[in-house]
Amino acid sequence: MRGTWNANTHYHAVVLAALPSGASRVLDVGCGDGMLSADLVDAGVRQVVGLDADQPVLDRARALHEGKGIQWVRGNVLEVAFGLESFDGVVCVAALHHMDARQALMRFAQLVRPGGTVAVVGLAAYSWLDVPLVGVAVVSKLALRLLYGRRRSSAPKRWPPL
């Protein structure tokens, strides 16, 4: 759909495909505006928990996806009292750089049930050797914006990533 594409939503299909068949409870860490949380519901996940530390962005997500049945939780994934092995999947798109990656990944692993999936799309630093690839990425991203339109997130930005 025009106007719903950005570099984060581009990876939602990859994240959805990584989840175990029949996943019924999934945690979306750093859910921002809730686009992935909504896609999870649309894909048939019965219980989706959208977690974000920013209350204003959660308020916008709740309003944007009213009626989807998503549970919105404000907090830090390292501190919120979720039960161990309580999710079929833990997903995180473009939010890992907002937290200590090592601690967060260990926490994700604790929260997912045996046989479940942790799916992370993150940002990475690059060196000067990567500049040609970055150039291709920038041109590709601009072309996709022209094709699909661009959806801007209202979530706070952290740049550069850690």
PDB file of C-alpha atoms in Angstrom:
ATOM      1  CA  MET A   1       0.000   0.000   0.000  1.00  0.00           C
ATOM      2  CA  ARG A   2       1.321   3.413  -0.949  1.00  0.00           C
ATOM      3  CA  GLY A   3       2.629   5.477   1.929  1.00  0.00           C
ATOM      4  CA  THR A   4       3.289   2.519   4.255  1.00  0.00           C
ATOM      5  CA  TRP A   5       6.840   1.682   3.150  1.00  0.00           C
ATOM      6  CA  ASN A   6      10.041   2.552   4.930  1.00  0.00           C
ATOM      7  CA  ALA A   7      13.355   0.805   5.555  1.00  0.00           C
ATOM      8  CA  ASN A   8      11.852  -0.882   8.631  1.00  0.00           C
ATOM      9  CA  THR A   9       8.529  -2.073   7.208  1.00  0.00           C
ATOM     10  CA  HIS A  10      10.518  -3.476   4.269  1.00  0.00           C
ATOM     11  CA  TYR A  11      11.674  -6.297   6.581  1.00  0.00           C
ATOM     12  CA  HIS A  12       8.340  -7.167   8.167  1.00  0.00           C
ATOM     13  CA  ALA A  13       7.716 -10.060   5.748  1.00  0.00           C
ATOM     14  CA  VAL A  14      11.125 -11.531   6.621  1.00  0.00           C
ATOM     15  CA  VAL A  15      10.349 -11.313  10.339  1.00  0.00           C
ATOM     16  CA  LEU A  16       6.895 -12.846   9.879  1.00  0.00           C
ATOM     17  CA  ALA A  17       8.353 -15.718   7.835  1.00  0.00           C
ATOM     18  CA  ALA A  18      10.895 -16.440  10.593  1.00  0.00           C
ATOM     19  CA  LEU A  19       8.231 -17.100  13.226  1.00  0.00           C
ATOM     20  CA  PRO A  20       7.309 -20.696  14.026  1.00  0.00           C
ATOM     21  CA  SER A  21       4.166 -22.004  12.368  1.00  0.00           C
ATOM     22  CA  GLY A  22       1.176 -21.385  14.605  1.00  0.00           C
ATOM     23  CA  ALA A  23       2.915 -18.831  16.812  1.00  0.00           C
ATOM     24  CA  SER A  24       0.222 -17.562  19.147  1.00  0.00           C
ATOM     25  CA  ARG A  25       2.051 -15.121  21.443  1.00  0.00           C
ATOM     26  CA  VAL A  26       4.700 -12.699  20.152  1.00  0.00           C
ATOM     27  CA  LEU A  27       6.527  -9.793  21.784  1.00  0.00           C
ATOM     28  CA  ASP A  28       7.418  -6.824  19.565  1.00  0.00           C
ATOM     29  CA  VAL A  29      10.311  -5.072  21.343  1.00  0.00           C
ATOM     30  CA  GLY A  30      10.656  -1.369  20.508  1.00  0.00           C
ATOM     31  CA  CYS A  31       7.320  -1.458  18.700  1.00  0.00           C
ATOM     32  CA  GLY A  32       7.255   2.269  17.939  1.00  0.00           C
ATOM     33  CA  ASP A  33       4.123   3.119  15.958  1.00  0.00           C
ATOM     34  CA  GLY A  34       3.033  -0.526  16.094  1.00  0.00           C
ATOM     35  CA  MET A  35       3.225  -1.320  12.388  1.00  0.00           C
ATOM     36  CA  LEU A  36       4.899  -4.712  12.971  1.00  0.00           C
ATOM     37  CA  SER A  37       2.556  -5.459  15.874  1.00  0.00           C
ATOM     38  CA  ALA A  38      -0.407  -4.872  13.547  1.00  0.00           C
ATOM     39  CA  ASP A  39       1.190  -7.021  10.828  1.00  0.00           C
ATOM     40  CA  LEU A  40       1.607  -9.817  13.383  1.00  0.00           C
ATOM     41  CA  VAL A  41      -2.116  -9.674  14.203  1.00  0.00           C
ATOM     42  CA  ASP A  42      -2.987  -9.621  10.500  1.00  0.00           C
ATOM     43  CA  ALA A  43      -0.776 -12.713  10.030  1.00  0.00           C
ATOM     44  CA  GLY A  44      -2.828 -14.619  12.597  1.00  0.00           C
ATOM     45  CA  VAL A  45      -0.861 -14.211  15.823  1.00  0.00           C
ATOM     46  CA  ARG A  46      -3.541 -14.303  18.526  1.00  0.00           C
ATOM     47  CA  GLN A  47      -1.722 -12.400  21.263  1.00  0.00           C
ATOM     48  CA  VAL A  48       0.680  -9.595  20.384  1.00  0.00           C
ATOM     49  CA  VAL A  49       2.452  -7.508  22.991  1.00  0.00           C
ATOM     50  CA  GLY A  50       3.926  -4.233  21.722  1.00  0.00           C
ATOM     51  CA  LEU A  51       6.642  -2.983  24.066  1.00  0.00           C
ATOM     52  CA  ASP A  52       8.199   0.474  23.908  1.00  0.00           C
ATOM     53  CA  ALA A  53       9.831   2.792  26.435  1.00  0.00           C
ATOM     54  CA  ASP A  54       8.253   5.935  24.959  1.00  0.00           C
ATOM     55  CA  GLN A  55       4.713   6.636  26.203  1.00  0.00           C
ATOM     56  CA  PRO A  56       3.768   9.180  23.503  1.00  0.00           C
ATOM     57  CA  VAL A  57       4.687   6.729  20.739  1.00  0.00           C
ATOM     58  CA  LEU A  58       2.667   3.982  22.467  1.00  0.00           C
ATOM     59  CA  ASP A  59      -0.308   6.340  22.674  1.00  0.00           C
ATOM     60  CA  ARG A  60      -0.046   6.933  18.923  1.00  0.00           C
ATOM     61  CA  ALA A  61       0.306   3.197  18.247  1.00  0.00           C
ATOM     62  CA  ARG A  62      -2.775   2.459  20.351  1.00  0.00           C
ATOM     63  CA  ALA A  63      -4.807   5.062  18.445  1.00  0.00           C
ATOM     64  CA  LEU A  64      -3.490   3.970  15.050  1.00  0.00           C
ATOM     65  CA  HIS A  65      -4.261   0.276  15.613  1.00  0.00           C
ATOM     66  CA  GLU A  66      -7.383   0.512  17.755  1.00  0.00           C
ATOM     67  CA  GLY A  67      -9.448  -2.651  17.643  1.00  0.00           C
ATOM     68  CA  LYS A  68      -6.548  -4.972  16.765  1.00  0.00           C
ATOM     69  CA  GLY A  69      -6.394  -6.397  20.290  1.00  0.00           C
ATOM     70  CA  ILE A  70      -2.713  -5.590  20.769  1.00  0.00           C
ATOM     71  CA  GLN A  71      -1.508  -5.290  24.359  1.00  0.00           C
ATOM     72  CA  TRP A  72       0.619  -2.137  24.617  1.00  0.00           C
ATOM     73  CA  VAL A  73       3.223  -2.119  27.392  1.00  0.00           C
ATOM     74  CA  ARG A  74       5.494   0.763  28.349  1.00  0.00           C
ATOM     75  CA  GLY A  75       8.905  -0.213  29.594  1.00  0.00           C
ATOM     76  CA  ASN A  76      12.381  -1.541  29.076  1.00  0.00           C
ATOM     77  CA  VAL A  77      12.617  -5.182  27.951  1.00  0.00           C
ATOM     78  CA  LEU A  78      15.338  -5.737  30.565  1.00  0.00           C
ATOM     79  CA  GLU A  79      13.046  -4.596  33.371  1.00  0.00           C
ATOM     80  CA  VAL A  80       9.452  -5.551  32.480  1.00  0.00           C
ATOM     81  CA  ALA A  81       8.347  -8.654  34.388  1.00  0.00           C
ATOM     82  CA  PHE A  82       7.499 -11.030  31.544  1.00  0.00           C
ATOM     83  CA  GLY A  83       7.642 -14.713  32.443  1.00  0.00           C
ATOM     84  CA  LEU A  84      10.546 -16.780  31.181  1.00  0.00           C
ATOM     85  CA  GLU A  85       9.762 -18.755  28.005  1.00  0.00           C
ATOM     86  CA  SER A  86       6.402 -16.978  27.739  1.00  0.00           C
ATOM     87  CA  PHE A  87       6.498 -16.073  24.017  1.00  0.00           C
ATOM     88  CA  ASP A  88       6.549 -18.099  20.809  1.00  0.00           C
ATOM     89  CA  GLY A  89       8.490 -15.273  19.223  1.00  0.00           C
ATOM     90  CA  VAL A  90      10.355 -12.147  20.214  1.00  0.00           C
ATOM     91  CA  VAL A  91      10.836  -9.678  17.376  1.00  0.00           C
ATOM     92  CA  CYS A  92      12.756  -6.423  17.227  1.00  0.00           C
ATOM     93  CA  VAL A  93      13.104  -4.228  14.139  1.00  0.00           C
ATOM     94  CA  ALA A  94      15.464  -1.232  14.199  1.00  0.00           C
ATOM     95  CA  ALA A  95      15.353  -0.888  17.973  1.00  0.00           C
ATOM     96  CA  LEU A  96      18.278  -2.939  19.280  1.00  0.00           C
ATOM     97  CA  HIS A  97      20.554   0.111  19.042  1.00  0.00           C
ATOM     98  CA  HIS A  98      18.422   1.780  21.743  1.00  0.00           C
ATOM     99  CA  MET A  99      19.569  -0.773  24.337  1.00  0.00           C
ATOM    100  CA  ASP A 100      22.594  -2.764  25.410  1.00  0.00           C
ATOM    101  CA  ALA A 101      22.616  -5.341  22.609  1.00  0.00           C
ATOM    102  CA  ARG A 102      24.247  -8.152  24.563  1.00  0.00           C
ATOM    103  CA  GLN A 103      21.891  -7.856  27.523  1.00  0.00           C
ATOM    104  CA  ALA A 104      18.862  -7.436  25.277  1.00  0.00           C
ATOM    105  CA  LEU A 105      19.649 -10.477  23.130  1.00  0.00           C
ATOM    106  CA  MET A 106      20.168 -12.576  26.247  1.00  0.00           C
ATOM    107  CA  ARG A 107      16.799 -11.361  27.560  1.00  0.00           C
ATOM    108  CA  PHE A 108      15.084 -12.129  24.237  1.00  0.00           C
ATOM    109  CA  ALA A 109      16.446 -15.691  24.458  1.00  0.00           C
ATOM    110  CA  GLN A 110      15.069 -16.044  27.998  1.00  0.00           C
ATOM    111  CA  LEU A 111      11.620 -14.867  26.958  1.00  0.00           C
ATOM    112  CA  VAL A 112      11.168 -17.190  23.977  1.00  0.00           C
ATOM    113  CA  ARG A 113       9.861 -20.738  24.429  1.00  0.00           C
ATOM    114  CA  PRO A 114      11.931 -23.726  23.292  1.00  0.00           C
ATOM    115  CA  GLY A 115      11.339 -24.034  19.555  1.00  0.00           C
ATOM    116  CA  GLY A 116      10.392 -20.368  19.346  1.00  0.00           C
ATOM    117  CA  THR A 117      12.121 -17.641  17.380  1.00  0.00           C
ATOM    118  CA  VAL A 118      14.047 -14.491  18.127  1.00  0.00           C
ATOM    119  CA  ALA A 119      14.037 -12.311  14.995  1.00  0.00           C
ATOM    120  CA  VAL A 120      16.068  -9.105  14.998  1.00  0.00           C
ATOM    121  CA  VAL A 121      16.651  -6.579  12.240  1.00  0.00           C
ATOM    122  CA  GLY A 122      19.243  -4.118  13.418  1.00  0.00           C
ATOM    123  CA  LEU A 123      21.411  -1.247  12.332  1.00  0.00           C
ATOM    124  CA  ALA A 124      25.110  -1.792  11.896  1.00  0.00           C
ATOM    125  CA  ALA A 125      28.107   0.478  11.723  1.00  0.00           C
ATOM    126  CA  TYR A 126      30.107   0.266   8.517  1.00  0.00           C
ATOM    127  CA  SER A 127      33.643   0.998   7.451  1.00  0.00           C
ATOM    128  CA  TRP A 128      34.991   2.854   4.424  1.00  0.00           C
ATOM    129  CA  LEU A 129      35.234  -0.526   2.636  1.00  0.00           C
ATOM    130  CA  ASP A 130      31.432  -0.669   2.718  1.00  0.00           C
ATOM    131  CA  VAL A 131      30.924   2.690   0.998  1.00  0.00           C
ATOM    132  CA  PRO A 132      30.128   1.181  -2.452  1.00  0.00           C
ATOM    133  CA  LEU A 133      27.423  -1.011  -0.873  1.00  0.00           C
ATOM    134  CA  VAL A 134      26.072   1.944   1.073  1.00  0.00           C
ATOM    135  CA  GLY A 135      25.805   3.851  -2.212  1.00  0.00           C
ATOM    136  CA  VAL A 136      23.766   1.024  -3.762  1.00  0.00           C
ATOM    137  CA  ALA A 137      21.575   0.910  -0.653  1.00  0.00           C
ATOM    138  CA  VAL A 138      20.904   4.655  -0.747  1.00  0.00           C
ATOM    139  CA  VAL A 139      19.902   4.553  -4.427  1.00  0.00           C
ATOM    140  CA  SER A 140      17.702   1.487  -3.840  1.00  0.00           C
ATOM    141  CA  LYS A 141      16.014   3.107  -0.863  1.00  0.00           C
ATOM    142  CA  LEU A 142      15.252   6.243  -2.870  1.00  0.00           C
ATOM    143  CA  ALA A 143      13.782   4.157  -5.711  1.00  0.00           C
ATOM    144  CA  LEU A 144      11.573   2.221  -3.297  1.00  0.00           C
ATOM    145  CA  ARG A 145      10.359   5.462  -1.720  1.00  0.00           C
ATOM    146  CA  LEU A 146       9.342   6.696  -5.162  1.00  0.00           C
ATOM    147  CA  LEU A 147       7.553   3.421  -5.890  1.00  0.00           C
ATOM    148  CA  TYR A 148       5.768   2.928  -2.566  1.00  0.00           C
ATOM    149  CA  GLY A 149       5.755   6.344  -0.961  1.00  0.00           C
ATOM    150  CA  ARG A 150       7.307   6.806   2.428  1.00  0.00           C
ATOM    151  CA  ARG A 151       5.909   6.227   5.858  1.00  0.00           C
ATOM    152  CA  ARG A 152       7.563   8.287   8.539  1.00  0.00           C
ATOM    153  CA  SER A 153       7.675   6.859  12.035  1.00  0.00           C
ATOM    154  CA  SER A 154       6.891   9.095  14.975  1.00  0.00           C
ATOM    155  CA  ALA A 155       9.205   7.072  17.215  1.00  0.00           C
ATOM    156  CA  PRO A 156      12.233   8.865  18.678  1.00  0.00           C
ATOM    157  CA  LYS A 157      15.438   8.481  16.671  1.00  0.00           C
ATOM    158  CA  ARG A 158      18.855   7.521  17.973  1.00  0.00           C
ATOM    159  CA  TRP A 159      21.660   8.356  15.595  1.00  0.00           C
ATOM    160  CA  PRO A 160      24.291   7.191  15.164  1.00  0.00           C
ATOM    161  CA  PRO A 161      23.557   3.678  16.439  1.00  0.00           C
ATOM    162  CA  LEU A 162      25.799   2.345  19.194  1.00  0.00           C
TER     163      LEU A 162
END
